[in-house]
JSON list of C-alpha atoms and ligand atoms in Angstrom, two decimals:
[
{"chain": "A", "resi": 10, "resn": "MET", "atom": "CA", "xyz": [-0.31, -0.01, 0.41]},
{"chain": "A", "resi": 11, "resn": "THR", "atom": "CA", "xyz": [1.37, 2.99, -0.86]},
{"chain": "A", "resi": 12, "resn": "THR", "atom": "CA", "xyz": [1.79, 6.07, 2.65]},
{"chain": "A", "resi": 13, "resn": "LYS", "atom": "CA", "xyz": [0.17, 9.39, 0.93]},
{"chain": "A", "resi": 14, "resn": "ILE", "atom": "CA", "xyz": [2.13, 12.45, 0.88]},
{"chain": "A", "resi": 15, "resn": "TYR", "atom": "CA", "xyz": [-1.31, 14.49, -0.84]},
{"chain": "A", "resi": 16, "resn": "ALA", "atom": "CA", "xyz": [-2.62, 13.58, 2.06]},
{"chain": "A", "resi": 17, "resn": "THR", "atom": "CA", "xyz": [-1.40, 14.77, 4.83]},
{"chain": "A", "resi": 18, "resn": "ASP", "atom": "CA", "xyz": [1.45, 17.29, 4.06]},
{"chain": "A", "resi": 19, "resn": "ALA", "atom": "CA", "xyz": [0.15, 19.44, -0.12]},
{"chain": "A", "resi": 20, "resn": "TYR", "atom": "CA", "xyz": [2.97, 21.56, -0.19]},
{"chain": "A", "resi": 21, "resn": "ALA", "atom": "CA", "xyz": [5.96, 18.32, -0.27]},
{"chain": "A", "resi": 22, "resn": "THR", "atom": "CA", "xyz": [6.93, 18.77, -3.80]},
{"chain": "A", "resi": 23, "resn": "ASP", "atom": "CA", "xyz": [9.38, 15.43, -4.25]},
{"chain": "A", "resi": 24, "resn": "MET", "atom": "CA", "xyz": [10.00, 12.83, -2.31]},
{"chain": "A", "resi": 25, "resn": "GLN", "atom": "CA", "xyz": [12.81, 9.53, -2.02]},
{"chain": "A", "resi": 26, "resn": "THR", "atom": "CA", "xyz": [10.65, 6.40, -2.63]},
{"chain": "A", "resi": 27, "resn": "GLN", "atom": "CA", "xyz": [11.30, 3.18, -3.82]},
{"chain": "A", "resi": 28, "resn": "VAL", "atom": "CA", "xyz": [8.79, 1.07, -6.68]},
{"chain": "A", "resi": 29, "resn": "LEU", "atom": "CA", "xyz": [6.77, -1.90, -4.85]},
{"chain": "A", "resi": 30, "resn": "GLN", "atom": "CA", "xyz": [5.28, -3.56, -7.83]},
{"chain": "A", "resi": 31, "resn": "THR", "atom": "CA", "xyz": [5.79, -3.02, -12.13]},
{"chain": "A", "resi": 32, "resn": "ASP", "atom": "CA", "xyz": [3.04, -3.68, -14.51]},
{"chain": "A", "resi": 33, "resn": "VAL", "atom": "CA", "xyz": [4.62, -3.90, -17.53]},
{"chain": "A", "resi": 34, "resn": "ASP", "atom": "CA", "xyz": [1.39, -4.44, -19.82]},
{"chain": "A", "resi": 35, "resn": "ASP", "atom": "CA", "xyz": [-0.05, -1.25, -18.20]},
{"chain": "A", "resi": 36, "resn": "GLY", "atom": "CA", "xyz": [3.48, 0.56, -18.62]},
{"chain": "A", "resi": 37, "resn": "ARG", "atom": "CA", "xyz": [3.15, 1.73, -15.00]},
{"chain": "A", "resi": 38, "resn": "VAL", "atom": "CA", "xyz": [5.16, 1.35, -11.43]},
{"chain": "A", "resi": 39, "resn": "LEU", "atom": "CA", "xyz": [3.35, 0.83, -7.61]},
{"chain": "A", "resi": 40, "resn": "LEU", "atom": "CA", "xyz": [5.35, 3.25, -5.35]},
{"chain": "A", "resi": 41, "resn": "ASP", "atom": "CA", "xyz": [6.06, 2.92, -1.57]},
{"chain": "A", "resi": 42, "resn": "LYS", "atom": "CA", "xyz": [4.83, 6.85, -0.81]},
{"chain": "A", "resi": 43, "resn": "THR", "atom": "CA", "xyz": [4.34, 9.27, -3.07]},
{"chain": "A", "resi": 44, "resn": "VAL", "atom": "CA", "xyz": [3.31, 13.01, -3.90]},
{"chain": "A", "resi": 45, "resn": "PHE", "atom": "CA", "xyz": [1.18, 12.64, -6.82]},
{"chain": "A", "resi": 46, "resn": "TYR", "atom": "CA", "xyz": [-2.15, 12.74, -6.28]},
{"chain": "A", "resi": 47, "resn": "PRO", "atom": "CA", "xyz": [-4.22, 10.72, -8.79]},
{"chain": "A", "resi": 48, "resn": "GLY", "atom": "CA", "xyz": [-7.52, 11.97, -9.09]},
{"chain": "A", "resi": 49, "resn": "GLY", "atom": "CA", "xyz": [-11.19, 12.58, -7.28]},
{"chain": "A", "resi": 50, "resn": "GLY", "atom": "CA", "xyz": [-13.34, 14.32, -6.22]},
{"chain": "A", "resi": 51, "resn": "GLY", "atom": "CA", "xyz": [-12.81, 17.24, -9.44]},
{"chain": "A", "resi": 52, "resn": "GLN", "atom": "CA", "xyz": [-9.49, 17.11, -9.31]},
{"chain": "A", "resi": 53, "resn": "PRO", "atom": "CA", "xyz": [-7.75, 15.62, -12.13]},
{"chain": "A", "resi": 54, "resn": "HIS", "atom": "CA", "xyz": [-4.05, 14.26, -11.39]},
{"chain": "A", "resi": 55, "resn": "ASP", "atom": "CA", "xyz": [-0.73, 15.04, -11.17]},
{"chain": "A", "resi": 56, "resn": "ILE", "atom": "CA", "xyz": [2.03, 15.03, -14.57]},
{"chain": "A", "resi": 57, "resn": "GLY", "atom": "CA", "xyz": [5.88, 15.45, -13.67]},
{"chain": "A", "resi": 58, "resn": "THR", "atom": "CA", "xyz": [8.56, 13.45, -14.00]},
{"chain": "A", "resi": 59, "resn": "LEU", "atom": "CA", "xyz": [10.32, 10.06, -12.32]},
{"chain": "A", "resi": 60, "resn": "SER", "atom": "CA", "xyz": [14.22, 10.38, -11.91]},
{"chain": "A", "resi": 61, "resn": "ILE", "atom": "CA", "xyz": [16.18, 6.53, -11.45]},
{"chain": "A", "resi": 62, "resn": "GLY", "atom": "CA", "xyz": [20.32, 7.33, -11.39]},
{"chain": "A", "resi": 63, "resn": "ASP", "atom": "CA", "xyz": [20.69, 9.37, -14.53]},
{"chain": "A", "resi": 64, "resn": "ASP", "atom": "CA", "xyz": [18.26, 8.15, -16.48]},
{"chain": "A", "resi": 65, "resn": "GLN", "atom": "CA", "xyz": [13.97, 10.86, -16.29]},
{"chain": "A", "resi": 66, "resn": "LEU", "atom": "CA", "xyz": [11.30, 9.73, -17.07]},
{"chain": "A", "resi": 67, "resn": "GLU", "atom": "CA", "xyz": [7.68, 10.99, -17.37]},
{"chain": "A", "resi": 68, "resn": "VAL", "atom": "CA", "xyz": [4.66, 10.62, -15.53]},
{"chain": "A", "resi": 69, "resn": "VAL", "atom": "CA", "xyz": [1.17, 11.25, -17.37]},
{"chain": "A", "resi": 70, "resn": "ARG", "atom": "CA", "xyz": [-1.19, 9.21, -15.23]},
{"chain": "A", "resi": 71, "resn": "VAL", "atom": "CA", "xyz": [-1.21, 8.56, -11.82]},
{"chain": "A", "resi": 72, "resn": "THR", "atom": "CA", "xyz": [-4.27, 6.27, -10.83]},
{"chain": "A", "resi": 73, "resn": "ALA", "atom": "CA", "xyz": [-5.38, 5.02, -7.07]},
{"chain": "A", "resi": 74, "resn": "ASP", "atom": "CA", "xyz": [-6.82, 1.12, -6.91]},
{"chain": "A", "resi": 75, "resn": "ALA", "atom": "CA", "xyz": [-6.21, -1.65, -3.54]},
{"chain": "A", "resi": 76, "resn": "ASP", "atom": "CA", "xyz": [-3.10, -1.80, -4.07]},
{"chain": "A", "resi": 77, "resn": "GLY", "atom": "CA", "xyz": [-2.22, 1.61, -3.87]},
{"chain": "A", "resi": 78, "resn": "VAL", "atom": "CA", "xyz": [-0.83, 4.61, -6.92]},
{"chain": "A", "resi": 79, "resn": "TRP", "atom": "CA", "xyz": [0.25, 3.23, -9.42]},
{"chain": "A", "resi": 80, "resn": "HIS", "atom": "CA", "xyz": [2.58, 6.34, -11.98]},
{"chain": "A", "resi": 81, "resn": "TRP", "atom": "CA", "xyz": [1.82, 5.33, -15.45]},
{"chain": "A", "resi": 82, "resn": "LEU", "atom": "CA", "xyz": [5.02, 6.80, -17.39]},
{"chain": "A", "resi": 83, "resn": "GLU", "atom": "CA", "xyz": [7.01, 7.39, -20.41]},
{"chain": "A", "resi": 84, "resn": "GLY", "atom": "CA", "xyz": [9.60, 5.23, -20.71]},
{"chain": "A", "resi": 85, "resn": "SER", "atom": "CA", "xyz": [11.44, 1.56, -19.66]},
{"chain": "A", "resi": 86, "resn": "LEU", "atom": "CA", "xyz": [10.39, 0.67, -16.47]},
{"chain": "A", "resi": 87, "resn": "PRO", "atom": "CA", "xyz": [12.45, 0.87, -13.25]},
{"chain": "A", "resi": 88, "resn": "SER", "atom": "CA", "xyz": [12.45, -2.49, -11.39]},
{"chain": "A", "resi": 89, "resn": "ALA", "atom": "CA", "xyz": [10.66, -3.85, -8.01]},
{"chain": "A", "resi": 90, "resn": "GLY", "atom": "CA", "xyz": [12.58, -2.70, -5.37]},
{"chain": "A", "resi": 91, "resn": "MET", "atom": "CA", "xyz": [14.52, 0.02, -7.14]},
{"chain": "A", "resi": 92, "resn": "THR", "atom": "CA", "xyz": [14.85, 3.90, -5.41]},
{"chain": "A", "resi": 93, "resn": "VAL", "atom": "CA", "xyz": [13.34, 6.33, -7.54]},
{"chain": "A", "resi": 94, "resn": "HIS", "atom": "CA", "xyz": [12.89, 10.71, -6.71]},
{"chain": "A", "resi": 95, "resn": "GLY", "atom": "CA", "xyz": [9.62, 12.39, -8.22]},
{"chain": "A", "resi": 96, "resn": "THR", "atom": "CA", "xyz": [8.69, 15.50, -8.91]},
{"chain": "A", "resi": 97, "resn": "ILE", "atom": "CA", "xyz": [5.04, 16.54, -9.21]},
{"chain": "A", "resi": 98, "resn": "ASP", "atom": "CA", "xyz": [4.23, 19.99, -11.97]},
{"chain": "A", "resi": 99, "resn": "TRP", "atom": "CA", "xyz": [4.13, 22.08, -8.13]},
{"chain": "A", "resi": 100, "resn": "ASN", "atom": "CA", "xyz": [3.21, 25.31, -10.69]},
{"chain": "A", "resi": 101, "resn": "ARG", "atom": "CA", "xyz": [-0.07, 23.26, -12.29]},
{"chain": "A", "resi": 102, "resn": "ARG", "atom": "CA", "xyz": [-1.24, 21.83, -8.85]},
{"chain": "A", "resi": 103, "resn": "LEU", "atom": "CA", "xyz": [-0.20, 24.98, -6.70]},
{"chain": "A", "resi": 104, "resn": "LYS", "atom": "CA", "xyz": [-3.39, 27.04, -9.28]},
{"chain": "A", "resi": 105, "resn": "LEU", "atom": "CA", "xyz": [-5.87, 22.83, -8.77]},
{"chain": "A", "resi": 106, "resn": "MET", "atom": "CA", "xyz": [-4.98, 22.78, -4.84]},
{"chain": "A", "resi": 107, "resn": "ARG", "atom": "CA", "xyz": [-6.50, 27.14, -5.14]},
{"chain": "A", "resi": 108, "resn": "THR", "atom": "CA", "xyz": [-9.07, 25.88, -8.18]},
{"chain": "A", "resi": 109, "resn": "HIS", "atom": "CA", "xyz": [-10.56, 23.49, -5.59]},
{"chain": "A", "resi": 110, "resn": "THR", "atom": "CA", "xyz": [-9.56, 25.97, -2.69]},
{"chain": "A", "resi": 111, "resn": "ALA", "atom": "CA", "xyz": [-12.11, 28.77, -3.95]},
{"chain": "A", "resi": 112, "resn": "LEU", "atom": "CA", "xyz": [-14.57, 26.03, -5.04]},
{"chain": "A", "resi": 113, "resn": "HIS", "atom": "CA", "xyz": [-14.82, 24.98, -1.16]},
{"chain": "A", "resi": 114, "resn": "ALA", "atom": "CA", "xyz": [-14.87, 28.91, -0.54]},
{"chain": "A", "resi": 115, "resn": "LEU", "atom": "CA", "xyz": [-18.64, 28.85, -3.09]},
{"chain": "A", "resi": 116, "resn": "CYS", "atom": "CA", "xyz": [-20.75, 26.00, -1.38]},
{"chain": "A", "resi": 117, "resn": "GLY", "atom": "CA", "xyz": [-19.98, 28.21, 2.24]},
{"chain": "A", "resi": 118, "resn": "VAL", "atom": "CA", "xyz": [-20.51, 31.23, 0.43]},
{"chain": "A", "resi": 119, "resn": "ILE", "atom": "CA", "xyz": [-23.80, 29.93, -1.20]},
{"chain": "A", "resi": 120, "resn": "TRP", "atom": "CA", "xyz": [-24.59, 27.00, 1.60]},
{"chain": "A", "resi": 121, "resn": "ASN", "atom": "CA", "xyz": [-24.85, 30.22, 3.88]},
{"chain": "A", "resi": 122, "resn": "ARG", "atom": "CA", "xyz": [-27.12, 33.03, 1.94]},
{"chain": "A", "resi": 123, "resn": "TYR", "atom": "CA", "xyz": [-29.79, 30.33, 0.01]},
{"chain": "A", "resi": 124, "resn": "GLN", "atom": "CA", "xyz": [-29.06, 26.95, 1.24]},
{"chain": "A", "resi": 125, "resn": "SER", "atom": "CA", "xyz": [-28.46, 24.83, -2.10]},
{"chain": "A", "resi": 126, "resn": "PRO", "atom": "CA", "xyz": [-26.08, 21.64, -2.04]},
{"chain": "A", "resi": 127, "resn": "VAL", "atom": "CA", "xyz": [-23.40, 21.55, -3.98]},
{"chain": "A", "resi": 128, "resn": "THR", "atom": "CA", "xyz": [-24.81, 18.35, -6.76]},
{"chain": "A", "resi": 129, "resn": "GLY", "atom": "CA", "xyz": [-21.47, 17.60, -8.63]},
{"chain": "A", "resi": 130, "resn": "GLY", "atom": "CA", "xyz": [-18.29, 20.13, -9.81]},
{"chain": "A", "resi": 131, "resn": "ASN", "atom": "CA", "xyz": [-15.52, 20.19, -11.32]},
{"chain": "A", "resi": 132, "resn": "MET", "atom": "CA", "xyz": [-11.84, 21.61, -11.93]},
{"chain": "A", "resi": 133, "resn": "GLN", "atom": "CA", "xyz": [-9.12, 22.46, -13.92]},
{"chain": "A", "resi": 134, "resn": "PRO", "atom": "CA", "xyz": [-5.44, 24.54, -13.07]},
{"chain": "A", "resi": 135, "resn": "GLY", "atom": "CA", "xyz": [-7.10, 27.63, -13.16]},
{"chain": "A", "resi": 136, "resn": "GLU", "atom": "CA", "xyz": [-11.00, 27.63, -13.17]},
{"chain": "A", "resi": 137, "resn": "GLY", "atom": "CA", "xyz": [-13.57, 25.29, -11.80]},
{"chain": "A", "resi": 138, "resn": "ARG", "atom": "CA", "xyz": [-17.04, 25.39, -12.29]},
{"chain": "A", "resi": 139, "resn": "LEU", "atom": "CA", "xyz": [-19.64, 23.83, -9.51]},
{"chain": "A", "resi": 140, "resn": "ASP", "atom": "CA", "xyz": [-23.74, 22.57, -9.62]},
{"chain": "A", "resi": 141, "resn": "PHE", "atom": "CA", "xyz": [-26.21, 23.73, -7.31]},
{"chain": "A", "resi": 142, "resn": "ASP", "atom": "CA", "xyz": [-29.91, 23.62, -6.82]},
{"chain": "A", "resi": 143, "resn": "LEU", "atom": "CA", "xyz": [-30.75, 26.91, -6.94]},
{"chain": "A", "resi": 144, "resn": "PRO", "atom": "CA", "xyz": [-34.17, 27.70, -8.42]},
{"chain": "A", "resi": 145, "resn": "ASN", "atom": "CA", "xyz": [-34.82, 31.69, -7.65]},
{"chain": "A", "resi": 146, "resn": "TRP", "atom": "CA", "xyz": [-31.53, 31.99, -8.34]},
{"chain": "A", "resi": 147, "resn": "THR", "atom": "CA", "xyz": [-31.16, 35.66, -11.57]},
{"chain": "A", "resi": 148, "resn": "ALA", "atom": "CA", "xyz": [-27.89, 36.30, -12.88]},
{"chain": "A", "resi": 149, "resn": "ASP", "atom": "CA", "xyz": [-28.47, 39.61, -10.45]},
{"chain": "A", "resi": 150, "resn": "GLU", "atom": "CA", "xyz": [-26.90, 36.91, -8.52]},
{"chain": "A", "resi": 151, "resn": "ILE", "atom": "CA", "xyz": [-23.66, 37.02, -9.80]},
{"chain": "A", "resi": 152, "resn": "PRO", "atom": "CA", "xyz": [-21.71, 39.65, -8.63]},
{"chain": "A", "resi": 153, "resn": "ILE", "atom": "CA", "xyz": [-23.40, 40.26, -5.51]},
{"chain": "A", "resi": 154, "resn": "VAL", "atom": "CA", "xyz": [-22.28, 36.08, -5.19]},
{"chain": "A", "resi": 155, "resn": "GLU", "atom": "CA", "xyz": [-18.59, 36.76, -6.83]},
{"chain": "A", "resi": 156, "resn": "ALA", "atom": "CA", "xyz": [-18.11, 39.94, -4.32]},
{"chain": "A", "resi": 157, "resn": "LEU", "atom": "CA", "xyz": [-19.12, 37.51, -0.74]},
{"chain": "A", "resi": 158, "resn": "LEU", "atom": "CA", "xyz": [-16.70, 34.75, -1.59]},
{"chain": "A", "resi": 159, "resn": "ASN", "atom": "CA", "xyz": [-13.44, 37.61, -2.59]},
{"chain": "A", "resi": 160, "resn": "GLU", "atom": "CA", "xyz": [-14.35, 38.76, 0.84]},
{"chain": "A", "resi": 161, "resn": "GLU", "atom": "CA", "xyz": [-14.36, 35.88, 2.65]},
{"chain": "A", "resi": 162, "resn": "LEU", "atom": "CA", "xyz": [-11.04, 34.75, 0.67]},
{"chain": "A", "resi": 163, "resn": "ALA", "atom": "CA", "xyz": [-9.55, 38.19, 2.16]},
{"chain": "A", "resi": 164, "resn": "LYS", "atom": "CA", "xyz": [-10.72, 37.29, 5.54]},
{"chain": "A", "resi": 165, "resn": "ARG", "atom": "CA", "xyz": [-6.68, 34.41, 4.88]},
{"chain": "A", "resi": 166, "resn": "ARG", "atom": "CA", "xyz": [-9.06, 31.21, 7.00]},
{"chain": "A", "resi": 167, "resn": "THR", "atom": "CA", "xyz": [-7.36, 28.62, 8.18]},
{"chain": "A", "resi": 168, "resn": "ILE", "atom": "CA", "xyz": [-7.76, 25.35, 5.98]},
{"chain": "A", "resi": 169, "resn": "GLN", "atom": "CA", "xyz": [-7.60, 22.42, 8.31]},
{"chain": "A", "resi": 170, "resn": "VAL", "atom": "CA", "xyz": [-7.26, 18.95, 7.41]},
{"chain": "A", "resi": 171, "resn": "SER", "atom": "CA", "xyz": [-8.21, 15.91, 9.42]},
{"chain": "A", "resi": 172, "resn": "PHE", "atom": "CA", "xyz": [-9.21, 11.88, 9.59]},
{"chain": "A", "resi": 173, "resn": "LEU", "atom": "CA", "xyz": [-12.78, 11.51, 11.57]},
{"chain": "A", "resi": 174, "resn": "PRO", "atom": "CA", "xyz": [-12.95, 7.89, 11.84]},
{"chain": "A", "resi": 175, "resn": "ARG", "atom": "CA", "xyz": [-16.46, 6.49, 9.30]},
{"chain": "A", "resi": 176, "resn": "ASP", "atom": "CA", "xyz": [-19.56, 6.29, 11.81]},
{"chain": "A", "resi": 177, "resn": "ALA", "atom": "CA", "xyz": [-17.96, 9.40, 12.94]},
{"chain": "A", "resi": 178, "resn": "ALA", "atom": "CA", "xyz": [-18.92, 11.11, 9.87]},
{"chain": "A", "resi": 179, "resn": "ASP", "atom": "CA", "xyz": [-21.76, 9.45, 9.06]},
{"chain": "A", "resi": 180, "resn": "VAL", "atom": "CA", "xyz": [-23.89, 10.98, 11.95]},
{"chain": "A", "resi": 181, "resn": "ASP", "atom": "CA", "xyz": [-21.80, 14.62, 11.32]},
{"chain": "A", "resi": 182, "resn": "PRO", "atom": "CA", "xyz": [-24.90, 17.72, 10.67]},
{"chain": "A", "resi": 183, "resn": "SER", "atom": "CA", "xyz": [-22.43, 19.25, 8.75]},
{"chain": "A", "resi": 184, "resn": "LEU", "atom": "CA", "xyz": [-20.87, 16.83, 7.35]},
{"chain": "A", "resi": 185, "resn": "ILE", "atom": "CA", "xyz": [-24.15, 15.92, 5.55]},
{"chain": "A", "resi": 186, "resn": "ARG", "atom": "CA", "xyz": [-24.62, 18.40, 2.26]},
{"chain": "A", "resi": 187, "resn": "THR", "atom": "CA", "xyz": [-21.37, 16.95, 1.22]},
{"chain": "A", "resi": 188, "resn": "LYS", "atom": "CA", "xyz": [-22.99, 13.42, 0.91]},
{"chain": "A", "resi": 189, "resn": "VAL", "atom": "CA", "xyz": [-21.12, 11.28, 3.27]},
{"chain": "A", "resi": 190, "resn": "ASN", "atom": "CA", "xyz": [-23.95, 9.28, 2.89]},
{"chain": "A", "resi": 191, "resn": "LEU", "atom": "CA", "xyz": [-21.94, 8.27, -1.66]},
{"chain": "A", "resi": 192, "resn": "LEU", "atom": "CA", "xyz": [-18.70, 7.01, 0.29]},
{"chain": "A", "resi": 193, "resn": "PRO", "atom": "CA", "xyz": [-17.33, 4.20, -0.08]},
{"chain": "A", "resi": 194, "resn": "LYS", "atom": "CA", "xyz": [-18.93, 1.83, 2.37]},
{"chain": "A", "resi": 195, "resn": "GLY", "atom": "CA", "xyz": [-15.54, 0.30, 2.59]},
{"chain": "A", "resi": 196, "resn": "LEU", "atom": "CA", "xyz": [-13.48, 3.87, 3.75]},
{"chain": "A", "resi": 197, "resn": "LYS", "atom": "CA", "xyz": [-13.40, 3.66, 7.52]},
{"chain": "A", "resi": 198, "resn": "GLU", "atom": "CA", "xyz": [-11.48, 6.97, 8.03]},
{"chain": "A", "resi": 199, "resn": "ILE", "atom": "CA", "xyz": [-13.23, 10.31, 5.91]},
{"chain": "A", "resi": 200, "resn": "ARG", "atom": "CA", "xyz": [-10.59, 12.72, 5.54]},
{"chain": "A", "resi": 201, "resn": "VAL", "atom": "CA", "xyz": [-12.09, 16.26, 6.30]},
{"chain": "A", "resi": 202, "resn": "ILE", "atom": "CA", "xyz": [-11.17, 19.41, 5.28]},
{"chain": "A", "resi": 203, "resn": "ASP", "atom": "CA", "xyz": [-12.29, 22.13, 6.88]},
{"chain": "A", "resi": 204, "resn": "ILE", "atom": "CA", "xyz": [-12.37, 26.73, 5.67]},
{"chain": "A", "resi": 205, "resn": "VAL", "atom": "CA", "xyz": [-12.63, 27.45, 9.80]},
{"chain": "A", "resi": 206, "resn": "GLY", "atom": "CA", "xyz": [-15.66, 28.59, 9.93]},
{"chain": "A", "resi": 207, "resn": "LEU", "atom": "CA", "xyz": [-17.38, 28.85, 6.26]},
{"chain": "A", "resi": 208, "resn": "ASP", "atom": "CA", "xyz": [-17.59, 25.38, 4.96]},
{"chain": "A", "resi": 209, "resn": "ARG", "atom": "CA", "xyz": [-16.45, 22.05, 5.87]},
{"chain": "A", "resi": 210, "resn": "GLN", "atom": "CA", "xyz": [-16.35, 18.48, 3.35]},
{"chain": "A", "resi": 211, "resn": "ALA", "atom": "CA", "xyz": [-15.29, 15.28, 3.31]},
{"chain": "A", "resi": 212, "resn": "ASP", "atom": "CA", "xyz": [-12.82, 15.57, 0.81]},
{"chain": "A", "resi": 213, "resn": "GLY", "atom": "CA", "xyz": [-9.62, 13.91, -1.23]},
{"chain": "A", "resi": 214, "resn": "GLY", "atom": "CA", "xyz": [-8.77, 16.30, -2.51]},
{"chain": "A", "resi": 215, "resn": "THR", "atom": "CA", "xyz": [-5.45, 18.74, -2.32]},
{"chain": "A", "resi": 216, "resn": "HIS", "atom": "CA", "xyz": [-5.79, 22.26, -0.64]},
{"chain": "A", "resi": 217, "resn": "VAL", "atom": "CA", "xyz": [-3.83, 25.45, 0.21]},
{"chain": "A", "resi": 218, "resn": "SER", "atom": "CA", "xyz": [-3.24, 25.97, 3.69]},
{"chain": "A", "resi": 219, "resn": "ASP", "atom": "CA", "xyz": [-4.76, 29.77, 4.07]},
{"chain": "A", "resi": 220, "resn": "THR", "atom": "CA", "xyz": [-8.23, 31.37, 1.98]},
{"chain": "A", "resi": 221, "resn": "GLY", "atom": "CA", "xyz": [-5.37, 33.89, 0.94]},
{"chain": "A", "resi": 222, "resn": "GLN", "atom": "CA", "xyz": [-3.00, 32.38, -0.92]},
{"chain": "A", "resi": 223, "resn": "VAL", "atom": "CA", "xyz": [-6.33, 32.07, -3.87]},
{"chain": "A", "resi": 224, "resn": "GLY", "atom": "CA", "xyz": [-6.40, 35.27, -4.94]},
{"chain": "A", "resi": 225, "resn": "ARG", "atom": "CA", "xyz": [-9.17, 37.02, -6.23]},
{"chain": "A", "resi": 226, "resn": "ILE", "atom": "CA", "xyz": [-11.92, 35.21, -8.42]},
{"chain": "A", "resi": 227, "resn": "THR", "atom": "CA", "xyz": [-14.39, 36.10, -10.89]},
{"chain": "A", "resi": 228, "resn": "ILE", "atom": "CA", "xyz": [-17.21, 34.37, -11.58]},
{"chain": "A", "resi": 229, "resn": "PRO", "atom": "CA", "xyz": [-17.03, 34.08, -15.93]},
{"chain": "A", "resi": 230, "resn": "LYS", "atom": "CA", "xyz": [-20.73, 33.43, -15.74]},
{"chain": "A", "resi": 231, "resn": "ALA", "atom": "CA", "xyz": [-23.64, 31.04, -14.21]},
{"chain": "A", "resi": 232, "resn": "GLU", "atom": "CA", "xyz": [-25.35, 28.50, -16.29]},
{"chain": "A", "resi": 233, "resn": "ASN", "atom": "CA", "xyz": [-29.23, 27.33, -16.17]},
{"chain": "A", "resi": 234, "resn": "LYS", "atom": "CA", "xyz": [-28.93, 23.61, -16.28]},
{"chain": "A", "resi": 235, "resn": "GLY", "atom": "CA", "xyz": [-32.59, 23.26, -16.18]},
{"chain": "A", "resi": 236, "resn": "ARG", "atom": "CA", "xyz": [-34.90, 22.11, -12.94]},
{"chain": "A", "resi": 237, "resn": "GLY", "atom": "CA", "xyz": [-33.71, 24.42, -10.99]},
{"chain": "A", "resi": 238, "resn": "PHE", "atom": "CA", "xyz": [-29.75, 23.57, -11.57]},
{"chain": "A", "resi": 239, "resn": "ARG", "atom": "CA", "xyz": [-27.06, 26.11, -12.11]},
{"chain": "A", "resi": 240, "resn": "ARG", "atom": "CA", "xyz": [-24.51, 25.58, -12.55]},
{"chain": "A", "resi": 241, "resn": "ILE", "atom": "CA", "xyz": [-21.81, 28.77, -11.56]},
{"chain": "A", "resi": 242, "resn": "ARG", "atom": "CA", "xyz": [-18.15, 28.55, -13.37]},
{"chain": "A", "resi": 243, "resn": "ILE", "atom": "CA", "xyz": [-15.01, 30.64, -11.18]},
{"chain": "A", "resi": 244, "resn": "ARG", "atom": "CA", "xyz": [-11.78, 31.82, -11.86]},
{"chain": "A", "resi": 245, "resn": "LEU", "atom": "CA", "xyz": [-8.90, 32.05, -10.56]},
{"chain": "A", "resi": 246, "resn": "GLY", "atom": "CA", "xyz": [-7.24, 35.85, -11.31]},
{"chain": "A", "resi": 247, "resn": "ASP", "atom": "CA", "xyz": [-3.96, 35.49, -12.83]},
{"chain": "A", "resi": 248, "resn": "ALA", "atom": "CA", "xyz": [-5.37, 31.97, -14.81]},
{"chain": "B", "resi": 23, "resn": "ZN", "atom": "ZN1", "xyz": [-12.83, 19.65, -2.78]}
]
C-alpha cells in the first residue's frame, strides 16, 4: 500500500521512494510513498517526472486502487525494489489547490446565502465549476456572489485537514450536505477539509493552507441547467 503524502502535506513537491511493483503491460509502477495526487473529487491527477539515477521519465497519468497509487510512465520502467525520485509539476498543482479551495469557499458562500447543497463539479488548473440546486436564482446574483466569495477569501481563513472515523462522520450534521453517505462503504476513515468558519467537507483532494493564497476570483458565468440547477463557473484572477 502506498503512503499518500499528498493527503497530509499538500505542499510536498517531491519524494525519494521505492518501486513496490512494476506492471509492464500497462506501463505503470506502484510506489511505496508518493506526492502525486491520483485524481478524484473533481481534481485532476498530477503530472511530473520520476528520476532513476540519470534517467528521467515523464509521469503522464496517476491512478489509485486497492493496492495503492500507480504512476503511468513514458519510457522503460524501473524494476521492483529500485529507488526513484519523483517531482510533481508544482505550478500546475498549486493552481489546482487554489482552484479547489476557491470551489469549497463558493460552497460555503452559496450555503450561507441560499442553504443550497452542491450537486456536482469539476476543475482544471485555474478554473472550475460547481452545480447547485438554486431554483430562485437570477443573473443579478452573480456579482453579489462574486463579491461575497472574494470577501471570504480575503479573510485569510485557515484550512485544516483532519481524519474522522467513518461512524462519527456519518452522524456529523455539518458533513451531511457533502453527501458522506455516497462515500464507499469500505472507507473506515473520512478525510475532512475545514475552511474554518466557512465550509467543512469530506474530501480527498489538495488545498492551500489559507484562503488568502487563492487571490481574487471572478465568476465569468452561471448557466441554467434546467429544473432549478445552476452551474457556476469560477476563474482565478491570474489564470
Ligand atoms: Zn473538494
